[in-house]
JSON list of C-alpha atoms in Angstrom, two decimals:
[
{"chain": "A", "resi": 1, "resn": "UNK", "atom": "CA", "xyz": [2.10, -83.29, -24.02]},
{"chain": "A", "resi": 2, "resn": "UNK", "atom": "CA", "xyz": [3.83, -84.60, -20.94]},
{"chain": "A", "resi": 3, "resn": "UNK", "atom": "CA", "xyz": [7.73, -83.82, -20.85]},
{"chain": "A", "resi": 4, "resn": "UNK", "atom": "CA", "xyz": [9.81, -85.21, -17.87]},
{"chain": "A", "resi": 5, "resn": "UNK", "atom": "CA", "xyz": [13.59, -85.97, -17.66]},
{"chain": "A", "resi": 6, "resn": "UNK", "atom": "CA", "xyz": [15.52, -88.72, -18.54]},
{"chain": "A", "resi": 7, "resn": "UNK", "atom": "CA", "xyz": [16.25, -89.79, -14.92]},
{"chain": "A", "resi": 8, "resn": "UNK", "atom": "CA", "xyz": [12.82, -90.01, -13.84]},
{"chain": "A", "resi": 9, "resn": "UNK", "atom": "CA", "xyz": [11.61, -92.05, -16.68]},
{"chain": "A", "resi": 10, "resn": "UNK", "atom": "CA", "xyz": [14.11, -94.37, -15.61]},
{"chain": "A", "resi": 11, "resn": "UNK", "atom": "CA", "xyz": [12.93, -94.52, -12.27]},
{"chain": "A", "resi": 12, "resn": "UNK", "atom": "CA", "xyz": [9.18, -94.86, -13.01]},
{"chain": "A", "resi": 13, "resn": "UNK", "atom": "CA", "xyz": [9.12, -96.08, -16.29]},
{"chain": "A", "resi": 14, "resn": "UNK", "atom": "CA", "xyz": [6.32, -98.67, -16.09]},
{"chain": "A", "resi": 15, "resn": "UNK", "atom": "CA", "xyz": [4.03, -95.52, -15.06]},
{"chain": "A", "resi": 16, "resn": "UNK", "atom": "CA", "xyz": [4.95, -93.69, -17.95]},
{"chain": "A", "resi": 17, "resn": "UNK", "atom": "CA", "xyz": [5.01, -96.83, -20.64]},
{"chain": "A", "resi": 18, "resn": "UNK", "atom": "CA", "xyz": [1.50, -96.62, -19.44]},
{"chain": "A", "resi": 19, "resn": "UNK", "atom": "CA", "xyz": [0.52, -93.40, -19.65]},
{"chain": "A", "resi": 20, "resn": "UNK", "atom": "CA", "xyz": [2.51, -93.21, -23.69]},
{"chain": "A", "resi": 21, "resn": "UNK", "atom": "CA", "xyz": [-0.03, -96.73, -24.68]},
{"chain": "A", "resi": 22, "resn": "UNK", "atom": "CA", "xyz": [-2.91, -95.10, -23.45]},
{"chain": "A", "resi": 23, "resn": "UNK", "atom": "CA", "xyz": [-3.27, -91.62, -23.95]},
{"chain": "A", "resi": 24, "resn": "UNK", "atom": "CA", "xyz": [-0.31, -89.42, -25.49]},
{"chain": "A", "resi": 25, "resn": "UNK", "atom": "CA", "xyz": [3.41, -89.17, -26.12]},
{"chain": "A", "resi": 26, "resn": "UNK", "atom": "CA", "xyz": [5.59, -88.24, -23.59]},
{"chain": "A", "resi": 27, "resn": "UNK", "atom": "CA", "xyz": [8.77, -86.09, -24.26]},
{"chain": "A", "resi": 28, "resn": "UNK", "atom": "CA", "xyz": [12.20, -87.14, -22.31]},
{"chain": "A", "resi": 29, "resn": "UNK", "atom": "CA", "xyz": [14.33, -84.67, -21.75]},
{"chain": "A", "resi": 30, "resn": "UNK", "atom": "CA", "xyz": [18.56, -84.72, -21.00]},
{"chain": "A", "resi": 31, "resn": "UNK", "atom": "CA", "xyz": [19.85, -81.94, -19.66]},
{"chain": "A", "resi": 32, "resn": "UNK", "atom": "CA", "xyz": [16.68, -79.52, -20.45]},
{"chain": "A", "resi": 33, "resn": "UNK", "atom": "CA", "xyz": [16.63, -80.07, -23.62]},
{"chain": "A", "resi": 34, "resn": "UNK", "atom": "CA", "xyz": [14.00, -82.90, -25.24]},
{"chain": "A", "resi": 35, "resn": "UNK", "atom": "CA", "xyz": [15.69, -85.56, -26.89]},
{"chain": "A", "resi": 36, "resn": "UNK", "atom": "CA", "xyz": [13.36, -88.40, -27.27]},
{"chain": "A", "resi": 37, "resn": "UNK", "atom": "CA", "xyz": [9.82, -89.27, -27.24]},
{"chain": "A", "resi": 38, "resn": "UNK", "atom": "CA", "xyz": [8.10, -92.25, -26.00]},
{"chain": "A", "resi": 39, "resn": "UNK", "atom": "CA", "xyz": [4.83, -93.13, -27.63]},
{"chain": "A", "resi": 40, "resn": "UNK", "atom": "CA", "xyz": [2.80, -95.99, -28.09]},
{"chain": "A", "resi": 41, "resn": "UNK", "atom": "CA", "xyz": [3.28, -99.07, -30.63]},
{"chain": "A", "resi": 42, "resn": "UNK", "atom": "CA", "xyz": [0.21, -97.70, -33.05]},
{"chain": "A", "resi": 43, "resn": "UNK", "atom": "CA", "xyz": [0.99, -94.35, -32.96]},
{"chain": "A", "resi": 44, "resn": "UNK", "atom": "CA", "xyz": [4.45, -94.71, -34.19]},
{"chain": "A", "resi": 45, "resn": "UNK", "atom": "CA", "xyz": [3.29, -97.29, -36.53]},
{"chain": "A", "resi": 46, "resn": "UNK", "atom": "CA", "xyz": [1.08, -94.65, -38.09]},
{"chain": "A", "resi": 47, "resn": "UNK", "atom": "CA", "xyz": [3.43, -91.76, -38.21]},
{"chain": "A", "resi": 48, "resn": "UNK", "atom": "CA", "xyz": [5.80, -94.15, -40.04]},
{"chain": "A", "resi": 49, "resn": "UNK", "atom": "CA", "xyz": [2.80, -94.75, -42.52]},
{"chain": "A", "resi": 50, "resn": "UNK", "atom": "CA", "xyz": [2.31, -91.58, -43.00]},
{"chain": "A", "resi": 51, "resn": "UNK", "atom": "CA", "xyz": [6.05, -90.52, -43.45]},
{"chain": "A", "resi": 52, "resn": "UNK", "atom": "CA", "xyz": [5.78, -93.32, -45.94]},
{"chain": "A", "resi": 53, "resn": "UNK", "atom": "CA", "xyz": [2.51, -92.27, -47.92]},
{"chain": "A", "resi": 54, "resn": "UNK", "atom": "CA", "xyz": [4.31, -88.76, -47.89]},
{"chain": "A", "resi": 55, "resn": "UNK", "atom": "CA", "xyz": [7.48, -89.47, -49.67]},
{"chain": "A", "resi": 56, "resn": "UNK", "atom": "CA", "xyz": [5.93, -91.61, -52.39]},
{"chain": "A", "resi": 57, "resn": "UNK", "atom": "CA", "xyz": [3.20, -88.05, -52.61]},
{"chain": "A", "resi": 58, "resn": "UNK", "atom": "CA", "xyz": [6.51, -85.90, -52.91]},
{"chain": "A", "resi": 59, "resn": "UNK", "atom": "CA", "xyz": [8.10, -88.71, -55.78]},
{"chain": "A", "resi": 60, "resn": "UNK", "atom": "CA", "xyz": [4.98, -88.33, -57.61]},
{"chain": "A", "resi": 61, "resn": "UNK", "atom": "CA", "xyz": [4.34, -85.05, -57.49]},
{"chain": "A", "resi": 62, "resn": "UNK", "atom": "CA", "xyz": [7.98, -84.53, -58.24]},
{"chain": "A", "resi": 63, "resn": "UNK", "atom": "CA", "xyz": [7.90, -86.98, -61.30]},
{"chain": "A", "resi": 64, "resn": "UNK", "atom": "CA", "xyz": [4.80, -85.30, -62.38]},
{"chain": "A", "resi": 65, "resn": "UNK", "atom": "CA", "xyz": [6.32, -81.78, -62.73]},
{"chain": "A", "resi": 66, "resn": "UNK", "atom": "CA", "xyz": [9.18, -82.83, -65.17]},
{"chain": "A", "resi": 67, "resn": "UNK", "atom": "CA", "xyz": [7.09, -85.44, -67.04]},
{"chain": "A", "resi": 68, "resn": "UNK", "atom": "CA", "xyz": [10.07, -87.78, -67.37]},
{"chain": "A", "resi": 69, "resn": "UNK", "atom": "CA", "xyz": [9.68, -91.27, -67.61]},
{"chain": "A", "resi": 70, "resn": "UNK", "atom": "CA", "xyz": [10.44, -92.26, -64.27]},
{"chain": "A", "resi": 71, "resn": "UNK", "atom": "CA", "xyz": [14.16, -94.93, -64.16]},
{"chain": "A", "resi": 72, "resn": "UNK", "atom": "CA", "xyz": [14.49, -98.21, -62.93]},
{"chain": "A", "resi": 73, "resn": "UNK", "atom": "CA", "xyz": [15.99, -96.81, -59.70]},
{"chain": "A", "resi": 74, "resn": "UNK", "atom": "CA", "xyz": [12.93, -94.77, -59.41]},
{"chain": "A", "resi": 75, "resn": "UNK", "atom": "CA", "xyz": [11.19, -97.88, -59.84]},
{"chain": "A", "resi": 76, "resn": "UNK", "atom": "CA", "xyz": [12.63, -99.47, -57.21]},
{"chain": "A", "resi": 77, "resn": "UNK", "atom": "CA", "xyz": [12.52, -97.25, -54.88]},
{"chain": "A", "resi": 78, "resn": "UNK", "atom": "CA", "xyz": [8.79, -96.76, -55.49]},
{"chain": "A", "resi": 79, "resn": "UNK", "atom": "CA", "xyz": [8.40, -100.66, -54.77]},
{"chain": "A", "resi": 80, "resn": "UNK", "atom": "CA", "xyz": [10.11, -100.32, -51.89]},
{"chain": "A", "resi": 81, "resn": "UNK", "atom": "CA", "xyz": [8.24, -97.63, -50.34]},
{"chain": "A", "resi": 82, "resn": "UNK", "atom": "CA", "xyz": [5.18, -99.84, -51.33]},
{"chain": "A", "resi": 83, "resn": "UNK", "atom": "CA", "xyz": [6.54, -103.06, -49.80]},
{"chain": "A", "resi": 84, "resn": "UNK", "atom": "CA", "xyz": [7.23, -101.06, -46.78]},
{"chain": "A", "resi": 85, "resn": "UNK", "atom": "CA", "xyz": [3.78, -99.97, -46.90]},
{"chain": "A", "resi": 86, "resn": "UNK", "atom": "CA", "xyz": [2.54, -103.72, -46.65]},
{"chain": "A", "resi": 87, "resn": "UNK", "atom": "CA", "xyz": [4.99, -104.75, -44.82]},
{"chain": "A", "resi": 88, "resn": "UNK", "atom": "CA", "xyz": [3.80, -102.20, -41.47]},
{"chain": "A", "resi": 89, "resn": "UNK", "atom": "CA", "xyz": [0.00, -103.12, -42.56]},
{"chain": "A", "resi": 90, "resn": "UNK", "atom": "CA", "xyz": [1.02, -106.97, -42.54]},
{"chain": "A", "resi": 91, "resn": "UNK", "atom": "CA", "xyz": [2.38, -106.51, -38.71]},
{"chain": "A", "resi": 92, "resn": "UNK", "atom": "CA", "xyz": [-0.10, -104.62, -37.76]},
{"chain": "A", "resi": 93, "resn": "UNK", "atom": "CA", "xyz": [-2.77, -107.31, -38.63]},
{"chain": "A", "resi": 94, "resn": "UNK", "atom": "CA", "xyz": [-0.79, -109.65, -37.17]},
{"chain": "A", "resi": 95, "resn": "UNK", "atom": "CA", "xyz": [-0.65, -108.41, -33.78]},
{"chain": "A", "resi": 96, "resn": "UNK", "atom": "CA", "xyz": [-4.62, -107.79, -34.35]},
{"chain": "A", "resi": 97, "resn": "UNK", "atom": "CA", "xyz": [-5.59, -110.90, -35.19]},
{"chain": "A", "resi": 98, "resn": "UNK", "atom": "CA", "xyz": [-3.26, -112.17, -32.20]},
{"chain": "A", "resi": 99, "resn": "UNK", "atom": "CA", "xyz": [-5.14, -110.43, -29.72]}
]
């Protein structure tokens, strides 16, 4: 993984959008110390997925062990994480079908 400072990114940051669309994140550092990361559009999209399809694992599994009868706030937030779910797939058909 490439890892550059802040300052150059801002001076060549074309090159490095780039190189983060393309092939692999890049890690921006202030000060030494990495801060952000720049990656492409359908990478991030799919982390986020992910992160999503994770959390609603963890809320079942979670539900699962104390066999309770899950409440409507647990409901909702369910949905939510579902919606979400759509919602990212929805966009991301949308941008392929635009191309």
């Amino acid at each position: 993984m490439l890892t550059i400072p802040s300052q150059q990114l801002k001076k060549n940051f074309s090159e490095f959008a780039n190189i983060a669309k393309s092939s692999e994140p890049i890690v921006i550092t202030q000060y030494n110390r990495p801060t952000l990361v720049l990656s492409s559009y359908q990478d991030t999209m799919e982390l986020m997925r992910l992160a999503a399809k994770m959390r609603f694992i963890e809320r079942l599994d979670k539900q699962a062990r104390y066999a309770t009868e899950p409440t409507d706030q647990e409901m909702e937030a369910l949905n939510r994480l579902i919606e979400e779910e759509r919602e990212l797939v929805y966009q991301e058909n949308l941008k392929k079908n635009a191309k």
